[in-house]
Amino acid sequence: MTDDQFRAETRAWLEANCPPSMREPVRSDKDATWGGRNPVYTHPDQKVWLDRMAARGWTVPDWPRQYGGGGLSAAETKILREEMARITARNPLNSFGISMLGPALLKYGTEEQKLEHLPRIARGEIRWCQGYSEPGAGSDLAGLQTSAEDKGDHFLVNGQKVWTSYADQADWIFCLVRTDKSVKQAGISFLLFDMASEGVSTRPILLISGSSPFCETFFDNVKVPKANLVGELNKGWDVAKFLLGHEREMISGFGLGGAGADPLVEAARNGVDPILRAQIALFEVRSKAFAAMSEKFIDELKAGRAHPAQPSMMKYYGTELNKARHELLMAAGGSDALEWESERSSAGAAPRA
Ligand SMILES: Cc1cc2nc3c(=O)[nH]c(=O)nc-3n(C[C@H](O)[C@H](O)[C@H](O)COP(=O)(O)OP(=O)(O)OC[C@H]3O[C@@H](n4cnc5c(N)ncnc54)[C@H](O)[C@@H]3O)c2cc1C
């Protein structure tokens, strides 16, 4: 099939299968589709859209078919992304499994691990969280102390993680553990385990915004089968860094905003003052330039030609754009946007964000 034929077929399929409600912007975190064992849908079309996309492997279009992917080429994946953007289709599935763990498993996982985990990630059946940071190991991540003791057929995990996004809603965790105390980076291993395992508990951290996206996560004598080690023992730092490159790429995408009509453009059209309009226009130009740069970087990443610093640049600039977007949204909302609980401010959506 030529790329033009693929585009025509994709366009027709999306037109027929993407429900109109899934072409609307995601208004809040709860509005997004996260999947998992106990999925929460604010609209029934979220499930319809997820299932239709997953059935084609299009939640992970460029993963191989045997792992639940679409088996698309880089060019086809890009066409799919463009055609989804054309109709402002929502991402069918938000998933740390897709954006972080999946690429790491594809590179470092055994065949058994790939077959066990990747298809369930692709279908949105298992929700993952990331157990990296600890109270004494954030920027200095390699200082982590959570230990995994070799007990013959299993590891015994003890310790604490912090800032674990959505740990209280996650089904499984990918976790950095210390398997050798005598060396720093070279004593870390990468483990996968079920959050329902005995000895795992979570405590949400309440933020000033009123929401609790983060948790403290505790491990008290958690038994983890040896087969759940990804990569070699004490070589987890390599897996961790590779995964972080993908996390940075994912975070940089926040700079591009979500699907659907851009509320900033709407604000500018609705006649805010000329200075703010000019600032919004400048922001939109930067945002378009960033999108073009990201496109180029992602092409290079997929082709294995990217400089390792590129995802860091993308994350940094994407984060700056995201901050600017929120500041402009606050400015465009005027004093109404400061209201924390009113209907006029959509329950304080802008200041809380
Ligand atoms: C939105 C969000 C989601 C997150 N989700 C997760 C998650 O799911 N899982 C997870 O494991 N972690 C998660 N994190 C945690 C994140 O990775 C850590 O916040 C990060 O590693 C920084 O660690 P810290 O917060 O402990 O800050 P610290 O390392 O304590 O740093 C505090 C301050 O000190 C500065 N600093 C630190 N070291 C030095 C130094 N040597 N010299 C000079 N200045 C220094 C830092 O720049 C910073 O300003 C998340 C964070 C955010 C913001």
Coordinates of C-alpha atoms and ligand atoms in Angstrom, one line a residue:
M1 CA 0.0 0.0 0.0
T2 CA 1.4 3.4 -0.8
D3 CA 1.4 6.2 1.8
D4 CA -1.3 8.0 0.0
Q5 CA -3.6 4.9 0.0
F6 CA -2.8 4.4 3.7
R7 CA -3.8 8.0 4.4
A8 CA -7.0 7.7 2.5
E9 CA -8.0 4.5 4.3
T10 CA -6.9 5.8 7.7
R11 CA -9.0 9.0 7.2
A12 CA -12.1 7.0 6.2
W13 CA -11.7 4.7 9.1
L14 CA -11.2 7.5 11.6
E15 CA -14.2 9.4 10.2
A16 CA -16.3 6.3 10.7
N17 CA -14.9 5.1 14.0
C18 CA -13.9 8.1 16.1
P19 CA -17.0 9.1 18.1
P20 CA -17.8 12.9 17.9
S21 CA -17.4 13.2 21.7
M22 CA -13.8 11.9 21.4
R23 CA -13.0 14.8 19.1
E24 CA -13.6 17.2 21.9
P25 CA -10.7 18.4 24.2
V26 CA -10.0 16.5 27.4
R27 CA -11.1 19.0 30.1
S28 CA -9.5 17.4 33.1
D29 CA -7.3 14.5 34.2
K30 CA -10.4 12.5 35.0
D31 CA -11.7 13.0 31.5
A32 CA -8.7 11.2 30.0
T33 CA -8.7 7.4 29.5
W34 CA -6.2 5.6 31.7
G35 CA -7.6 2.0 31.4
G36 CA -6.5 -0.5 34.1
R37 CA -8.2 -3.3 36.0
N38 CA -10.7 -0.9 37.4
P39 CA -11.1 1.7 34.6
V40 CA -13.0 4.9 35.1
Y41 CA -14.9 6.4 32.2
T42 CA -16.6 9.8 32.4
H43 CA -18.2 9.1 29.0
P44 CA -19.1 5.7 27.6
D45 CA -17.5 6.7 24.2
Q46 CA -14.1 6.6 25.9
K47 CA -14.3 2.8 26.1
V48 CA -15.7 2.5 22.6
W49 CA -12.8 4.6 21.2
L50 CA -10.2 2.7 23.2
D51 CA -11.5 -0.7 22.2
R52 CA -11.7 0.2 18.5
M53 CA -8.2 1.7 18.4
A54 CA -6.8 -1.2 20.5
A55 CA -8.4 -3.8 18.2
R56 CA -6.3 -2.3 15.3
G57 CA -3.2 -2.1 17.5
W58 CA -3.4 1.7 17.1
T59 CA -3.0 2.6 20.7
V60 CA 0.7 1.7 20.0
P61 CA 0.8 1.9 16.2
D62 CA 4.5 1.3 15.7
W63 CA 4.9 -1.6 18.1
P64 CA 5.1 -5.1 16.5
R65 CA 1.8 -6.9 16.0
Q66 CA 2.7 -9.8 18.2
Y67 CA 2.9 -7.5 21.1
G68 CA -0.5 -5.8 20.5
G69 CA 0.8 -3.1 18.2
G70 CA -0.3 -2.0 14.8
G71 CA 3.0 -2.9 13.1
L72 CA 3.0 0.4 11.2
S73 CA 6.1 1.9 9.6
A74 CA 7.4 5.2 10.9
A75 CA 5.8 7.0 7.9
E76 CA 2.4 5.3 8.5
T77 CA 2.6 6.1 12.2
K78 CA 3.1 9.8 11.4
I79 CA 0.2 9.7 8.9
L80 CA -2.0 8.2 11.6
R81 CA -1.0 11.0 14.0
E82 CA -1.6 13.6 11.4
E83 CA -5.0 12.2 10.5
M84 CA -6.0 12.0 14.2
A85 CA -4.9 15.7 14.7
R86 CA -6.9 16.7 11.6
I87 CA -10.1 15.6 13.3
T88 CA -8.8 16.6 16.8
A89 CA -9.2 13.0 17.9
R90 CA -8.3 12.4 21.5
N91 CA -5.5 10.1 22.5
P92 CA -7.5 6.8 23.1
L93 CA -5.3 5.8 26.0
N94 CA -3.0 7.7 28.4
S95 CA -0.6 5.2 29.7
F96 CA 2.8 5.2 31.4
G97 CA 3.0 1.6 30.0
I98 CA 2.9 3.0 26.5
S99 CA 5.0 6.1 27.0
M100 CA 7.6 4.7 29.4
L101 CA 7.7 1.0 30.2
G102 CA 6.8 -0.3 26.7
P103 CA 9.9 1.1 24.9
A104 CA 12.1 -0.2 27.7
L105 CA 10.6 -3.7 27.6
L106 CA 10.9 -3.8 23.8
K107 CA 14.6 -3.1 24.2
Y108 CA 15.5 -4.9 27.4
G109 CA 12.7 -7.4 28.2
T110 CA 12.8 -11.1 27.6
E111 CA 10.4 -12.6 25.1
E112 CA 8.3 -13.9 28.0
Q113 CA 8.2 -10.4 29.6
K114 CA 7.2 -8.8 26.3
L115 CA 4.4 -11.3 25.6
E116 CA 3.1 -11.0 29.1
H117 CA 3.1 -7.3 29.5
L118 CA 3.0 -5.5 26.1
P119 CA -0.3 -6.7 24.8
R120 CA -2.0 -5.8 28.1
I121 CA -0.5 -2.4 28.0
A122 CA -1.7 -1.9 24.4
R123 CA -5.2 -2.9 25.3
G124 CA -5.2 -0.7 28.4
E125 CA -5.8 -3.6 30.7
I126 CA -3.0 -2.8 33.2
R127 CA -2.2 0.6 34.5
W128 CA 1.4 1.1 35.4
C129 CA 3.2 3.5 37.8
Q130 CA 6.8 4.5 38.1
G131 CA 8.7 3.7 41.3
Y132 CA 11.9 5.8 40.9
S133 CA 12.0 8.8 43.4
E134 CA 12.5 8.3 47.1
P135 CA 12.5 10.8 50.0
G136 CA 16.3 11.0 49.8
A137 CA 16.7 10.2 46.1
G138 CA 15.1 12.7 43.7
S139 CA 17.7 14.6 41.6
D140 CA 20.2 12.2 43.1
L141 CA 18.2 9.3 41.8
A142 CA 21.1 6.8 42.0
G143 CA 21.2 7.4 45.8
L144 CA 18.0 5.2 46.1
Q145 CA 17.8 2.9 49.0
T146 CA 14.8 0.6 48.4
S147 CA 16.4 -2.8 48.7
A148 CA 15.7 -6.1 46.9
E149 CA 17.3 -9.0 48.7
D150 CA 18.0 -12.2 46.9
K151 CA 16.0 -15.0 48.5
G152 CA 16.7 -17.8 46.1
D153 CA 13.5 -17.9 43.9
H154 CA 12.4 -14.4 44.7
F155 CA 13.5 -10.9 45.8
L156 CA 12.3 -9.5 49.0
V157 CA 11.6 -5.7 48.5
N158 CA 11.7 -3.2 51.4
G159 CA 11.7 0.6 51.3
Q160 CA 9.7 3.7 50.3
K161 CA 9.1 5.6 47.1
V162 CA 7.6 9.1 46.8
W163 CA 5.9 11.3 44.1
T164 CA 4.6 8.0 42.6
S165 CA 2.1 9.4 40.1
Y166 CA -1.3 7.6 40.5
A167 CA 0.2 4.8 42.5
D168 CA -3.1 4.4 44.3
Q169 CA -4.8 3.7 41.0
A170 CA -2.1 1.6 39.3
D171 CA -2.1 -2.2 38.9
W172 CA 1.6 -2.7 38.5
I173 CA 4.8 -0.8 39.2
F174 CA 8.2 -0.6 37.4
C175 CA 10.6 0.0 40.2
L176 CA 14.2 0.8 40.8
V177 CA 15.7 -1.2 43.6
R178 CA 19.1 -1.6 45.2
T179 CA 20.6 -5.1 44.8
D180 CA 24.2 -4.1 45.8
K181 CA 24.9 -1.6 48.5
S182 CA 28.6 -1.3 47.9
V183 CA 28.3 0.6 44.6
K184 CA 26.0 3.4 43.5
Q185 CA 24.6 3.2 39.9
A186 CA 26.1 -0.2 39.4
G187 CA 24.1 -1.6 42.3
I188 CA 20.6 -0.8 41.0
S189 CA 18.1 -3.3 39.3
F190 CA 14.8 -2.8 37.5
L191 CA 11.9 -4.8 38.8
L192 CA 8.2 -5.2 37.8
F193 CA 5.6 -6.2 40.3
D194 CA 1.9 -6.2 41.0
M195 CA 0.7 -3.4 43.3
A196 CA -1.8 -6.0 44.7
S197 CA 1.2 -7.9 46.1
E198 CA 1.2 -8.4 49.9
G199 CA 3.2 -5.6 51.6
V200 CA 2.5 -2.8 49.1
S201 CA 0.7 0.2 50.3
T202 CA 0.1 3.8 49.1
R203 CA -0.7 7.1 50.6
P204 CA -1.9 9.9 48.4
I205 CA -0.2 13.3 48.8
L206 CA -2.7 16.2 48.9
L207 CA -1.6 19.1 46.8
I208 CA -2.5 22.8 47.2
S209 CA -4.7 22.4 44.1
G210 CA -6.9 20.0 46.0
S211 CA -6.0 17.0 43.9
S212 CA -3.7 14.1 44.8
P213 CA -2.0 12.9 41.7
F214 CA 1.1 11.7 43.7
C215 CA 1.5 9.1 46.4
E216 CA 4.0 7.9 48.9
T217 CA 4.5 4.1 48.2
F218 CA 5.6 1.7 50.8
F219 CA 7.1 -1.8 50.4
D220 CA 7.1 -4.0 53.4
N221 CA 8.6 -7.5 52.7
V222 CA 7.1 -7.7 49.2
K223 CA 8.0 -10.9 47.4
V224 CA 8.8 -10.4 43.8
P225 CA 9.5 -13.4 41.5
K226 CA 13.0 -13.4 40.0
A227 CA 11.4 -13.6 36.5
N228 CA 10.3 -10.0 37.0
L229 CA 13.8 -8.6 36.8
V230 CA 14.2 -6.6 33.5
G231 CA 17.7 -6.7 32.0
E232 CA 20.6 -8.0 34.1
L233 CA 21.0 -7.8 37.8
N234 CA 22.7 -4.6 38.8
K235 CA 22.3 -3.2 35.3
G236 CA 19.0 -1.5 36.0
W237 CA 20.5 2.0 35.7
D238 CA 20.8 1.5 31.9
V239 CA 17.1 0.5 31.7
A240 CA 16.2 3.4 33.9
K241 CA 18.0 6.0 31.8
F242 CA 16.6 4.6 28.5
L243 CA 13.1 4.8 30.0
L244 CA 13.7 8.4 31.1
G245 CA 14.5 9.5 27.6
H246 CA 11.0 8.3 26.6
E247 CA 9.5 10.0 29.7
R248 CA 11.1 13.3 28.6
E249 CA 9.6 12.9 25.2
M250 CA 6.2 12.2 26.7
I251 CA 6.4 15.2 29.0
S252 CA 7.6 17.5 26.2
G253 CA 4.3 16.8 24.5
F254 CA 2.4 18.6 27.3
G255 CA 3.9 21.8 25.7
L256 CA 1.7 21.1 22.7
G257 CA -1.5 21.1 24.7
G258 CA -4.2 18.5 24.2
A259 CA -6.4 17.5 21.4
G260 CA -9.3 19.7 20.3
A261 CA -9.8 23.4 20.0
D262 CA -7.1 25.4 21.8
P263 CA -8.7 27.4 24.6
L264 CA -6.1 30.1 24.2
V265 CA -7.0 30.6 20.5
E266 CA -10.6 30.7 21.6
A267 CA -9.8 33.4 24.2
A268 CA -7.9 35.5 21.6
R269 CA -10.9 35.2 19.2
N270 CA -13.2 36.3 22.0
G271 CA -11.6 39.7 22.0
V272 CA -9.2 39.9 24.9
D273 CA -7.0 43.1 25.1
P274 CA -4.6 43.7 22.2
I275 CA -1.4 43.2 24.4
L276 CA -2.7 39.8 25.5
R277 CA -3.7 38.9 22.0
A278 CA -0.2 39.7 20.8
Q279 CA 1.2 37.5 23.6
I280 CA -1.1 34.7 22.7
A281 CA 0.0 35.0 19.0
L282 CA 3.6 34.9 20.0
F283 CA 2.9 31.8 22.1
E284 CA 1.1 30.1 19.2
V285 CA 4.1 30.8 16.9
R286 CA 6.5 29.3 19.5
S287 CA 4.2 26.4 20.0
K288 CA 4.0 25.7 16.2
A289 CA 7.8 25.9 16.0
F290 CA 8.2 23.5 18.9
A291 CA 5.8 21.1 17.2
A292 CA 7.9 21.2 14.1
M293 CA 11.1 20.7 16.1
S294 CA 9.5 17.8 18.0
E295 CA 8.4 16.1 14.8
K296 CA 12.0 16.2 13.5
F297 CA 13.5 15.0 16.8
I298 CA 11.0 12.1 17.1
D299 CA 11.8 11.1 13.5
E300 CA 15.5 11.1 14.4
L301 CA 14.8 9.2 17.7
K302 CA 12.9 6.5 15.9
A303 CA 15.6 6.2 13.3
G304 CA 18.2 5.9 16.1
R305 CA 20.0 9.1 14.9
A306 CA 19.0 11.4 17.8
H307 CA 21.6 13.0 20.1
P308 CA 20.9 11.8 23.7
A309 CA 20.4 15.4 24.8
Q310 CA 17.5 15.9 22.4
P311 CA 14.7 14.5 24.6
S312 CA 16.1 16.7 27.5
M313 CA 15.9 19.8 25.2
M314 CA 12.3 18.8 24.2
K315 CA 11.3 18.3 27.8
Y316 CA 12.8 21.6 28.9
Y317 CA 11.2 23.7 26.2
G318 CA 7.9 21.8 26.3
T319 CA 7.7 22.5 30.1
E320 CA 8.5 26.2 29.5
L321 CA 5.7 26.3 26.9
N322 CA 3.3 24.5 29.2
K323 CA 4.0 27.0 32.0
A324 CA 3.5 29.9 29.5
R325 CA 0.2 28.3 28.3
H326 CA -1.2 28.2 31.9
E327 CA 0.0 31.8 32.7
L328 CA -1.8 33.1 29.5
L329 CA -4.9 31.1 30.3
M330 CA -5.0 32.7 33.8
A331 CA -4.4 36.2 32.2
A332 CA -7.1 35.6 29.6
G333 CA -9.6 34.6 32.3
G334 CA -9.1 37.9 34.1
S335 CA -10.1 38.1 37.7
D336 CA -12.8 35.4 37.1
A337 CA -10.0 32.9 36.6
L338 CA -8.9 33.5 40.2
E339 CA -12.1 32.1 41.7
W340 CA -11.4 28.8 43.3
E341 CA -14.8 27.3 43.5
S342 CA -17.2 29.2 41.3
E343 CA -19.1 28.0 38.3
R344 CA -17.7 30.9 36.3
S345 CA -14.2 29.6 36.8
S346 CA -15.2 26.0 36.1
A347 CA -14.5 25.1 39.7
G348 CA -11.1 26.9 39.5
A349 CA -9.9 24.7 36.7
A350 CA -7.2 27.2 35.5
P351 CA -5.7 28.2 38.9
R352 CA -5.7 24.6 40.1
A353 CA -3.9 23.5 36.9
Ligands
LIG1 C1 4.5 16.1 37.8 C2 5.5 15.2 38.4 C3 5.3 13.8 38.4 C4 6.2 12.9 39.0 N1 5.9 11.6 38.9 C5 6.8 10.7 39.4 C6 6.6 9.3 39.4 O1 5.5 8.8 38.9 N2 7.5 8.5 39.9 C7 8.6 8.9 40.5 O2 9.4 8.1 40.8 N3 8.9 10.2 40.6 C8 8.0 11.1 40.1 N4 8.2 12.5 40.2 C9 9.4 13.0 41.0 C10 10.5 13.6 40.2 O3 11.1 12.8 39.4 C11 11.4 14.3 41.3 O4 10.6 15.3 41.8 C12 12.7 14.7 40.8 O5 13.5 13.6 40.6 C13 13.3 15.7 41.7 O6 13.4 15.2 43.0 P1 12.9 15.9 44.3 O7 11.5 16.4 44.1 O8 13.2 15.0 45.5 O9 13.8 17.2 44.5 P2 15.3 17.4 45.1 O10 16.2 16.4 44.4 O11 15.2 17.3 46.6 O12 15.6 18.8 44.6 C14 15.1 20.0 45.3 C15 15.8 21.2 44.8 O13 17.2 21.1 45.0 C16 17.9 21.3 43.8 N5 19.1 20.4 43.8 C17 19.1 19.0 44.0 N6 20.3 18.6 44.0 C18 21.2 19.6 43.8 C19 22.6 19.8 43.6 N7 23.4 18.7 43.7 N8 23.0 21.0 43.4 C20 22.2 22.1 43.3 N9 20.9 22.0 43.4 C21 20.4 20.8 43.6 C22 16.9 20.9 42.7 O14 17.3 21.5 41.5 C23 15.6 21.4 43.2 O15 15.5 22.8 43.0 C24 7.3 13.4 39.6 C25 7.5 14.8 39.7 C26 6.6 15.7 39.1 C27 6.9 17.1 39.2

